XYZ file of C-alpha atoms in Angstrom:
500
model
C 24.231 -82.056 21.189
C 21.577 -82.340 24.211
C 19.987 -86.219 24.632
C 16.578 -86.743 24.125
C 16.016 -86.890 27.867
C 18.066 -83.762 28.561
C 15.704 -81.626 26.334
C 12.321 -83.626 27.669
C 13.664 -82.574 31.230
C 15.347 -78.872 30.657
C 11.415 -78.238 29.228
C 9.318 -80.203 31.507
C 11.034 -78.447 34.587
C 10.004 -74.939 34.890
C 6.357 -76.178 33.976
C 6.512 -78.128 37.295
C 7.441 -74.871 39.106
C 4.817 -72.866 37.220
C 2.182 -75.816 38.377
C 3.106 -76.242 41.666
C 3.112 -71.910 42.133
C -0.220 -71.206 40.490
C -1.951 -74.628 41.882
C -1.304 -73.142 45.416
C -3.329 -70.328 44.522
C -5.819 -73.080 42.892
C -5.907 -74.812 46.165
C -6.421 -71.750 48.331
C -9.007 -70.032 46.125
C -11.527 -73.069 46.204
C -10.471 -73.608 50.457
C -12.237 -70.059 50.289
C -9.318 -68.277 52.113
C -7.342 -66.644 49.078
C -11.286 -64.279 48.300
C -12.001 -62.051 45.172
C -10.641 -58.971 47.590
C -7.517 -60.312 48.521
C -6.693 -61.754 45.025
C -7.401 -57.773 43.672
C -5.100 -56.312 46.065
C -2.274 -59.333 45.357
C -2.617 -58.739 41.553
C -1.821 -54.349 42.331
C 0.801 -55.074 44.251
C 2.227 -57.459 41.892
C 1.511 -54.952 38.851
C 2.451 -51.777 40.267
C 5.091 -52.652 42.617
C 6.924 -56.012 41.645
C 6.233 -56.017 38.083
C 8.068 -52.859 37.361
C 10.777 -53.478 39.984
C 11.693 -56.683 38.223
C 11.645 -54.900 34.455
C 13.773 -52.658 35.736
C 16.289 -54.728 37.492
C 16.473 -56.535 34.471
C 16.803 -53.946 31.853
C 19.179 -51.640 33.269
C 22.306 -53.915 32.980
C 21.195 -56.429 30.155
C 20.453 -53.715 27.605
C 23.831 -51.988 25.907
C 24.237 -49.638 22.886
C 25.023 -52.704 21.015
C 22.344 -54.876 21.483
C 19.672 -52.192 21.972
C 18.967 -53.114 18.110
C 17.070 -56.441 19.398
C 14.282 -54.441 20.185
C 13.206 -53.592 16.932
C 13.225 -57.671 16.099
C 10.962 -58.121 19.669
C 8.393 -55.335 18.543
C 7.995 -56.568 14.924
C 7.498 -60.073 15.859
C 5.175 -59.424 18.937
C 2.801 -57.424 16.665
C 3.054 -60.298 13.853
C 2.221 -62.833 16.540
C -1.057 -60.438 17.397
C -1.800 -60.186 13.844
C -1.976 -63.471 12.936
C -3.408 -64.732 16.234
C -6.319 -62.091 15.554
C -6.578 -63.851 11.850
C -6.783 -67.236 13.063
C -9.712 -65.987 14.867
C -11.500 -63.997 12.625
C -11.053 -67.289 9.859
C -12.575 -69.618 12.875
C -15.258 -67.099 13.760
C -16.129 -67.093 9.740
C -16.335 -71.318 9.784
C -17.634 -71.909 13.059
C -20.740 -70.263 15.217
C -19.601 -68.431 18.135
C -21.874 -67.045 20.981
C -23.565 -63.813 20.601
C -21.763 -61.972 23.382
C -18.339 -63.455 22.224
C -18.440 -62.524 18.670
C -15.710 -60.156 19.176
C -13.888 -61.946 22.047
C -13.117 -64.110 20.404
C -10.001 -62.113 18.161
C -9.219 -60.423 21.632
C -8.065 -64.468 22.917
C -6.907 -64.711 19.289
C -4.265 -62.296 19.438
C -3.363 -61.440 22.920
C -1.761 -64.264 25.025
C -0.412 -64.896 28.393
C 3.008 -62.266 28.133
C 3.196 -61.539 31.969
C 3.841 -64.373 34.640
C 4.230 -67.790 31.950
C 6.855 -65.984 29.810
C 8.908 -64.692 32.175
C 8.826 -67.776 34.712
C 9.577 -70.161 31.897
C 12.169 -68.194 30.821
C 13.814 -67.522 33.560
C 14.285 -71.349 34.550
C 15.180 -71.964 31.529
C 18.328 -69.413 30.484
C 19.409 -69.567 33.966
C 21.138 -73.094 33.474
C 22.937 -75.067 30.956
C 23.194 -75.174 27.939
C 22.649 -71.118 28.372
C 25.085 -68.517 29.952
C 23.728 -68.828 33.346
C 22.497 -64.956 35.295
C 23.521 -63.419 32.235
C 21.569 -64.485 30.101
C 18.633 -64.539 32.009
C 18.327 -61.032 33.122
C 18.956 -60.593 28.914
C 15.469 -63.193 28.252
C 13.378 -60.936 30.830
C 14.859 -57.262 29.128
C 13.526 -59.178 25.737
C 10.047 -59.946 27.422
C 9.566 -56.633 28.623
C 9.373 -55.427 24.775
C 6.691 -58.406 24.700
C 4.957 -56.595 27.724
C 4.876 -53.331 26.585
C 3.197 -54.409 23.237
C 1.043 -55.743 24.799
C -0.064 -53.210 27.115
C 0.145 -50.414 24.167
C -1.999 -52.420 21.631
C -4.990 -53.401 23.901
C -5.202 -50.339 25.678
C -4.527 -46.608 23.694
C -4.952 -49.241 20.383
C -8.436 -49.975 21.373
C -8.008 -53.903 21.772
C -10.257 -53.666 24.518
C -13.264 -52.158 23.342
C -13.597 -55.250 21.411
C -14.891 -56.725 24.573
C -16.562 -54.124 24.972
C -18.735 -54.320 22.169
C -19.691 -58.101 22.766
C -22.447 -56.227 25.481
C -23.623 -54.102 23.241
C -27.773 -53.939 22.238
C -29.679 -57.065 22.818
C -29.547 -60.355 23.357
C -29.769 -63.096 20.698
C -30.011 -66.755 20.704
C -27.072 -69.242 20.012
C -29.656 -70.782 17.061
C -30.737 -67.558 16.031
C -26.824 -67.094 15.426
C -26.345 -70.407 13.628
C -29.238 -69.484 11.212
C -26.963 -66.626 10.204
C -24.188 -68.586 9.859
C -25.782 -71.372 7.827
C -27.138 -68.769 5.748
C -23.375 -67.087 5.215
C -22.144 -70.622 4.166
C -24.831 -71.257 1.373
C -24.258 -67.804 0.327
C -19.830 -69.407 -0.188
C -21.505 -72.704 -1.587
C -23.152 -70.670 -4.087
C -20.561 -68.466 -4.846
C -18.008 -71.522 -5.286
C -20.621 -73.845 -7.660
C -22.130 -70.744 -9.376
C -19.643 -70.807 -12.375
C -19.841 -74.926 -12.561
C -23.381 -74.736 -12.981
C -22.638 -73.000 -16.293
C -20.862 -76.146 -17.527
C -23.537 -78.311 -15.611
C -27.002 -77.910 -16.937
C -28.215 -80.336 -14.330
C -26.726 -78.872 -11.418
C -29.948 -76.236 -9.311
C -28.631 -73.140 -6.889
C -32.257 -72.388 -6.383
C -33.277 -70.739 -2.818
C -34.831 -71.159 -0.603
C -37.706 -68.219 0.135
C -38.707 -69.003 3.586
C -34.824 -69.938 4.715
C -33.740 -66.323 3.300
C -36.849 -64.520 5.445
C -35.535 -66.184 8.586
C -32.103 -65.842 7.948
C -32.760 -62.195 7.041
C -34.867 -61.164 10.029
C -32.479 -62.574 11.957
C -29.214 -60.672 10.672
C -31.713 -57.601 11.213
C -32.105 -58.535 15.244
C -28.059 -58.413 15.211
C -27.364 -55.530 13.352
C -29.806 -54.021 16.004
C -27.257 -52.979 18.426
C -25.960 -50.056 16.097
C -28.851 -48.510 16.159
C -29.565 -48.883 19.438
C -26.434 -47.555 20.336
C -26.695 -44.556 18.431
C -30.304 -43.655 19.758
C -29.711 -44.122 23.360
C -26.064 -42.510 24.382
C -26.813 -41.467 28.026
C -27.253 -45.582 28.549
C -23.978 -45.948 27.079
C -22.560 -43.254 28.621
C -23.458 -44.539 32.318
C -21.856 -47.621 31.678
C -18.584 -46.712 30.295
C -17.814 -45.330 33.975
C -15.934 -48.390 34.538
C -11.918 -48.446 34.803
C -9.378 -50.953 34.018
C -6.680 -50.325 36.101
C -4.954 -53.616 35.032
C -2.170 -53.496 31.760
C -0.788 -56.877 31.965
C -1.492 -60.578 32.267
C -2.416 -62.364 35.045
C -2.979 -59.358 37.244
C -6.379 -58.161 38.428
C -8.790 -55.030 37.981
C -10.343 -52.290 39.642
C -13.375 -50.542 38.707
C -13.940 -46.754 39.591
C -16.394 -44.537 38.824
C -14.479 -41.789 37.047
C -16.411 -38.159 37.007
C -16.046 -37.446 33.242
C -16.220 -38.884 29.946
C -13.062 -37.093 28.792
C -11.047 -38.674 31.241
C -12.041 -42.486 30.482
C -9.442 -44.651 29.763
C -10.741 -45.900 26.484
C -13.981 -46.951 25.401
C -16.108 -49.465 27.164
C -19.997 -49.125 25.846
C -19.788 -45.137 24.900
C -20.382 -44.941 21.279
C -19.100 -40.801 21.637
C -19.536 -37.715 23.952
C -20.850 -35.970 20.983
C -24.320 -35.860 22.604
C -23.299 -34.431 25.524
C -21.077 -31.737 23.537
C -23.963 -30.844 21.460
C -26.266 -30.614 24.207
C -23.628 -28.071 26.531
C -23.494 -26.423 23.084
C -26.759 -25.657 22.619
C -27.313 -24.727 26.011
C -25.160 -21.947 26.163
C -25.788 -20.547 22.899
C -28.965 -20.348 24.509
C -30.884 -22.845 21.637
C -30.674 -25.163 18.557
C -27.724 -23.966 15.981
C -29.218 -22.556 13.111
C -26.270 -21.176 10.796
C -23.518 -23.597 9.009
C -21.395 -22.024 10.965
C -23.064 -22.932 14.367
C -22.895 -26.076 13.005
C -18.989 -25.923 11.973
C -18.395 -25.041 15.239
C -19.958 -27.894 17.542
C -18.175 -30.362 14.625
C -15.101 -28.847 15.546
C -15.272 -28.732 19.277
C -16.674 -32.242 18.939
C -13.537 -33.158 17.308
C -11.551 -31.839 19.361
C -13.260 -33.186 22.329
C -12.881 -36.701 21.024
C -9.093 -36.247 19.898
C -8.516 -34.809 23.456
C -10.140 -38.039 25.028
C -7.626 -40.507 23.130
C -4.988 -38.593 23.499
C -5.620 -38.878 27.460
C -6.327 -42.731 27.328
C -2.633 -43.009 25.859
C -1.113 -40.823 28.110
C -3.027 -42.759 31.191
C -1.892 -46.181 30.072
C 1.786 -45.162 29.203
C 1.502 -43.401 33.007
C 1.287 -46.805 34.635
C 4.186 -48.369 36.885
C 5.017 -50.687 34.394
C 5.192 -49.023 31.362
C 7.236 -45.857 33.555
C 9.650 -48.420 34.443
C 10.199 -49.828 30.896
C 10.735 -46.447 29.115
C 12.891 -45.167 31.967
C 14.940 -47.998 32.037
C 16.158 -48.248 28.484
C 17.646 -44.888 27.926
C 19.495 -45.496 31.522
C 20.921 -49.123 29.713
C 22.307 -47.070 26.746
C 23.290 -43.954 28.062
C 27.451 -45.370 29.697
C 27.352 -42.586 32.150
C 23.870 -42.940 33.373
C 24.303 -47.191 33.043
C 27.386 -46.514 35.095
C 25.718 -44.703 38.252
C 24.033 -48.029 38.747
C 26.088 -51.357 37.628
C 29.964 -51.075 36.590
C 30.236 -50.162 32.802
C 33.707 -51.308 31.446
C 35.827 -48.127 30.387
C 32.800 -45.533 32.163
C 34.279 -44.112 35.039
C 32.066 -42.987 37.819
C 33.209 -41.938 41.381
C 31.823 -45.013 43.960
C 30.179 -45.203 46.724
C 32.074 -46.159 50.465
C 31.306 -49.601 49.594
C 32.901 -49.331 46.381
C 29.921 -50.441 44.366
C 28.323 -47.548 41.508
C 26.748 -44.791 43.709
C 22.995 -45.986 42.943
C 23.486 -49.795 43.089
C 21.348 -50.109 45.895
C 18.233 -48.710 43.751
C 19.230 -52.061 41.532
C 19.268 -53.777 44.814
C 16.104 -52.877 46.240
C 14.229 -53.208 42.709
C 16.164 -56.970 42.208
C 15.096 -57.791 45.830
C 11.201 -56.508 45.386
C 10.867 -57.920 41.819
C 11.687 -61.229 42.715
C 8.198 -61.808 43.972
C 6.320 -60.765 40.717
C 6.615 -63.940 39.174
C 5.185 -66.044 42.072
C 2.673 -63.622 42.873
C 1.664 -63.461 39.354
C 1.161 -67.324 39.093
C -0.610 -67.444 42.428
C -3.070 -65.062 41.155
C -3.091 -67.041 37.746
C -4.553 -70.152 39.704
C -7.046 -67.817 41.125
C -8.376 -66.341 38.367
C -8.171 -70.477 36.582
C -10.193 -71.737 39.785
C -13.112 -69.078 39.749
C -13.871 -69.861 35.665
C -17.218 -71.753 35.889
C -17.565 -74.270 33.360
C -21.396 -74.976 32.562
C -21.953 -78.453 33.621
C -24.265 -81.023 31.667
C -24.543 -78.165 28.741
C -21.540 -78.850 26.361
C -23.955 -79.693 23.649
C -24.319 -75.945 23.664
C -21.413 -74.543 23.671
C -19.309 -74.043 20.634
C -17.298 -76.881 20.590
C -15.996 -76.664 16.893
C -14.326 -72.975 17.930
C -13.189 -73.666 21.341
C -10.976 -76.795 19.739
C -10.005 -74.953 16.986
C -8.814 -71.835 18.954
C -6.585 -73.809 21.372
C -5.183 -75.450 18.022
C -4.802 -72.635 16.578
C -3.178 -70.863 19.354
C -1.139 -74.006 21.011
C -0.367 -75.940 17.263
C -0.691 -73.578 14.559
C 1.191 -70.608 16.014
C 4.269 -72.429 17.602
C 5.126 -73.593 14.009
C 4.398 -69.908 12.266
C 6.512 -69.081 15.041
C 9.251 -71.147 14.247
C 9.253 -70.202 10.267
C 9.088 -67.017 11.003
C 12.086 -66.284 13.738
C 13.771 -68.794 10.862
C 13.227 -66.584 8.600
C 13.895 -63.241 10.305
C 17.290 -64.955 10.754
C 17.780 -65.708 7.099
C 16.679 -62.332 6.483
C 19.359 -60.914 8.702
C 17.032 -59.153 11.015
C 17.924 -61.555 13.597
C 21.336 -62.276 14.764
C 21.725 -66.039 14.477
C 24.475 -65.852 17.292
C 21.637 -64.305 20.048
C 20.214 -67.150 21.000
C 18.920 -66.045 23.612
C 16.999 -63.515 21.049
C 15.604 -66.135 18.651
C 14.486 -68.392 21.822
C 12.693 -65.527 23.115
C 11.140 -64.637 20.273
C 9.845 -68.507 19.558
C 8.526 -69.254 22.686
C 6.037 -66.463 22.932
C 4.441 -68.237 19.958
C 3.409 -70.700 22.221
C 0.884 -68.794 24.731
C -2.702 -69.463 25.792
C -5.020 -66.400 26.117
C -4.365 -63.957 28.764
C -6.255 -64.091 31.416
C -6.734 -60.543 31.483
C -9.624 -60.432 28.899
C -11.127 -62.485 31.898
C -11.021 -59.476 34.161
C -12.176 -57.288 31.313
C -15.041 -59.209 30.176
C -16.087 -59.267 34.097
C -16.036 -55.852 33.824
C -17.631 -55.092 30.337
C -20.101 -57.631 31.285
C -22.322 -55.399 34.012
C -22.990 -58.597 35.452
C -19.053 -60.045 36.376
C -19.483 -63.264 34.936
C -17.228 -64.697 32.079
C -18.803 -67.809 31.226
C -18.279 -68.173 27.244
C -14.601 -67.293 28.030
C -14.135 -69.818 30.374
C -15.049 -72.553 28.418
C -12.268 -71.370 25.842
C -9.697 -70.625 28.420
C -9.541 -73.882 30.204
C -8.617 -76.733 27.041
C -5.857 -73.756 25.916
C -4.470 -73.942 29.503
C -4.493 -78.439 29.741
C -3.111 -78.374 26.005
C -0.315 -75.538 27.354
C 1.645 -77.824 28.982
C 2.692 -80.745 26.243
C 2.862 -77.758 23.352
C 5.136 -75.587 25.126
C 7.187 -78.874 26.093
C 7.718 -80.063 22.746
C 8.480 -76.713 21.689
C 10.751 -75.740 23.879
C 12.624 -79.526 23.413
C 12.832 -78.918 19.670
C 13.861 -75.157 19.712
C 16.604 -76.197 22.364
C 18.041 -79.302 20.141
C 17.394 -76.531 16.696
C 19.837 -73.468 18.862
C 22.569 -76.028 20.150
């Protein structure tokens, strides 16, 4: 049994690393000397050179035919940990007003948090020393966040997480008090719903409406639902401003915009309702004028179809084609496969002819990607402090913003999900789908419950944005990020004293 102190310390630690790493690139950000350009071309190299160097160094020789079954635990409880951090936002968007160009942001920082540089440098500090197994088991705790990366990379990218940011820019402005009207208006409608059966019983109790509230509140759901329509009747708008790129699929990294010469070969949805216009329109054309048989019709809804099927199909195959995610899926049939384990670490009973140096024929590949991946997690918190110090905080306006869902969403996130976390690992173990002897499994699997919003939504909404500002999300960002540090202490104390 670990003293109080022990645990306070063992936790506090690696947070004092993580501060010190990502307030250098704080410091050198606002000196002016670490710019925008040079944070971009940190955050590639870090993504498509360090990050997948260190996943595979990792992998490789923690993963074995026997534990390979972990992965299926990792998976299921990183999607139930994006599932209920999307419902959590949805149920604070329903109580409390949100800004117009947030209203879907919001259940993108619900459900995707920090899984990149945070994870994997608290993790490391931590199974690296007592009261865990040292280098062993912390090459196994970043092989178990990898499976944490890649759903995360799969689900906001080919799943269409993204385009929920997208959408936030969609069709006109409105104001925040034209917004609270319709939220006012949503709540009497509950109120109503709730006391309409009392007032059966109560003969004194009045639900009458008001006329004149209901008008406003109903020409003003009418200037919301607006962008629909507006979306539909102008596609070539959309269609220009979907030419944007995300070339980023993890946290804490950066982005890249390109113009990209087709719609078929966008990565996913941005502001492009669908190409269908543009099909029709080459349709037409080369039939030579409008169709005017069903089965000119059948035809452009078929090519249509297939038009839009092929364009998914090549978003998924784009963001499964990215350094990371090629380094993750190659990795894991090497770690099972004895022979091919074998041409890279020693594999007990696998016999593989060495090299001079007696080591496995391909260590050095191990090597090289051990030696290159160690700077992905310092890079990756150096550009974390970046990003951090360029969020601009509206000064003298936080009567405006939305204070009731900016505290809720950090409790949500920072209180509420560390202890659904812990009832459900708890439970998976009870369940059996959990070993109760991998520790290093069920502390894993608990601490991502404890994650602030990725700063990659910030990049995205810079993007989606046209304009490269983020200001609503920086006002939710920052209190998740100051509340970060005493949550993930405490749970990281208590999970410690719960596993030994």
């Amino acid at each position: 049994m670990l003293s109080v102190g022990t645990l306070i310390w063992i936790s506090l630690r690696p947070l004092i690393r993580l501060v010190i790493c990502g307030g250098c690139g704080f410091a050198i950000t606002k000196a002016d000397i670490f710019p925008p350009i040079a944070a971009r071309g940190a955050g590639q190299i870090m993504l498509n050179i360090a990050l997948p160097c260190l996943m595979f160094s990792k992998i490789v020789p923690a993963f074995t035919s026997e534990n390979i079954g972990a992965l299926g635990p990792l998976v299921l409880v990183a999607v139930l940990y994006e599932a209920i951090g999307i419902a959590i936002a949805w149920i604070i968007k329903q109580v409390y007003w949100t800004p117009h160009r947030f209203r879907y942001g919001i259940l993108v920082a619900g459900g995707w948090g920090n899984y990149g540089d945070i994870p994997t440098s608290v993790l490391m500090s931590i199974t690296g020393a007592a009261p865990f197994n040292g280098s062993s088991d912390q090459t196994l705790s970043v092989a178990y966040v990898s499976a944490f990366i890649l759903v995360f990379m799969v689900t906001l990218f080919p799943c269409g997480g993204h385009s929920w940011v997208a959408k936030d820019y969609v069709g006109p402005e409105v104001e925040d008090e034209e917004v609270k009207e319709v939220l006012r208006r949503k709540h009497r409608k509950w109120a109503s719903a709730i006391l309409h059966p009392l007032a059966k019983f109560s003969p004194g109790l009045s639900l009458s409406r008001t006329p004149s509230c209901e008008e406003g509140a109903s020409n003003v759901n009418e200037k919301i639902q607006e962008p629909c329509t507006t979306t539909l009747e102008a596609p070539t708008v959309c269609g220009a401003r979907s030419k944007k790129h995300v070339s980023f699929f993890e946290d804490a990294t950066t982005v890249v915009t390109e113009p990209i010469k087709s719609a078929v070969s966008s990565p996913g949805p941005s502001r492009l309702t669908s190409p269908a216009p543009t099909v029709v329109a080459n349709f037409e054309s080369a039939e030579g004028g409008q169709p005017t048989s069903a089965a000119d019709t059948h035809s452009i809804t078929r090519y249509r179809r297939r038009n839009i099927v092929y364009a998914k199909l090549v978003a998924v195959l784009r963001t499964l084609c990215t350094p990371a995610s090629i380094a993750i899926i190659i990795a894991f049939p090497i770690a099972v496969v004895p022979q091919l384990k074998a041409l890279f670490v020693d594999v007990p009973g696998t016999h593989i002819p060495p090299a001079p140096d007696g080591q496995p024929p391909l260590a050095f590949i191990i090597d090289t990607a051990t030696f290159i991946g160690a700077a992905s997690v310092p890079l990756g918190l150096i550009c974390l402090g970046s990003a951090l110090a360029r969020l601009k905080i509206p000064k003298n306006q936080w009567r405006t913003l939305p204070i009731g869902a900016i505290a809720w969403l950090a409790i949500g996130k920072l209180i509420v999900m560390p202890v659904l976390g812990v009832l459900i690992c708890q439970g998976l173990v009870s369940a059996g789908v959990i070993r109760e002897e991998d520790k290093v499994l069920r502390f894993v699997c608990i601490f991502f419950s404890c994650l602030p919003t990725a700063t990659t939504q910030v990049f995205l909404t810079q993007v989606y944005s046209g304009t490269g500002s983020a200001e609503h999300l920086s006002a939710f960002l920052i209190p998740q990020y100051i509340i970060m540090f005493l949550s993930i202490t405490a749970l990281t104390a208590y999970t410690l004293q719960m596993l030994f």
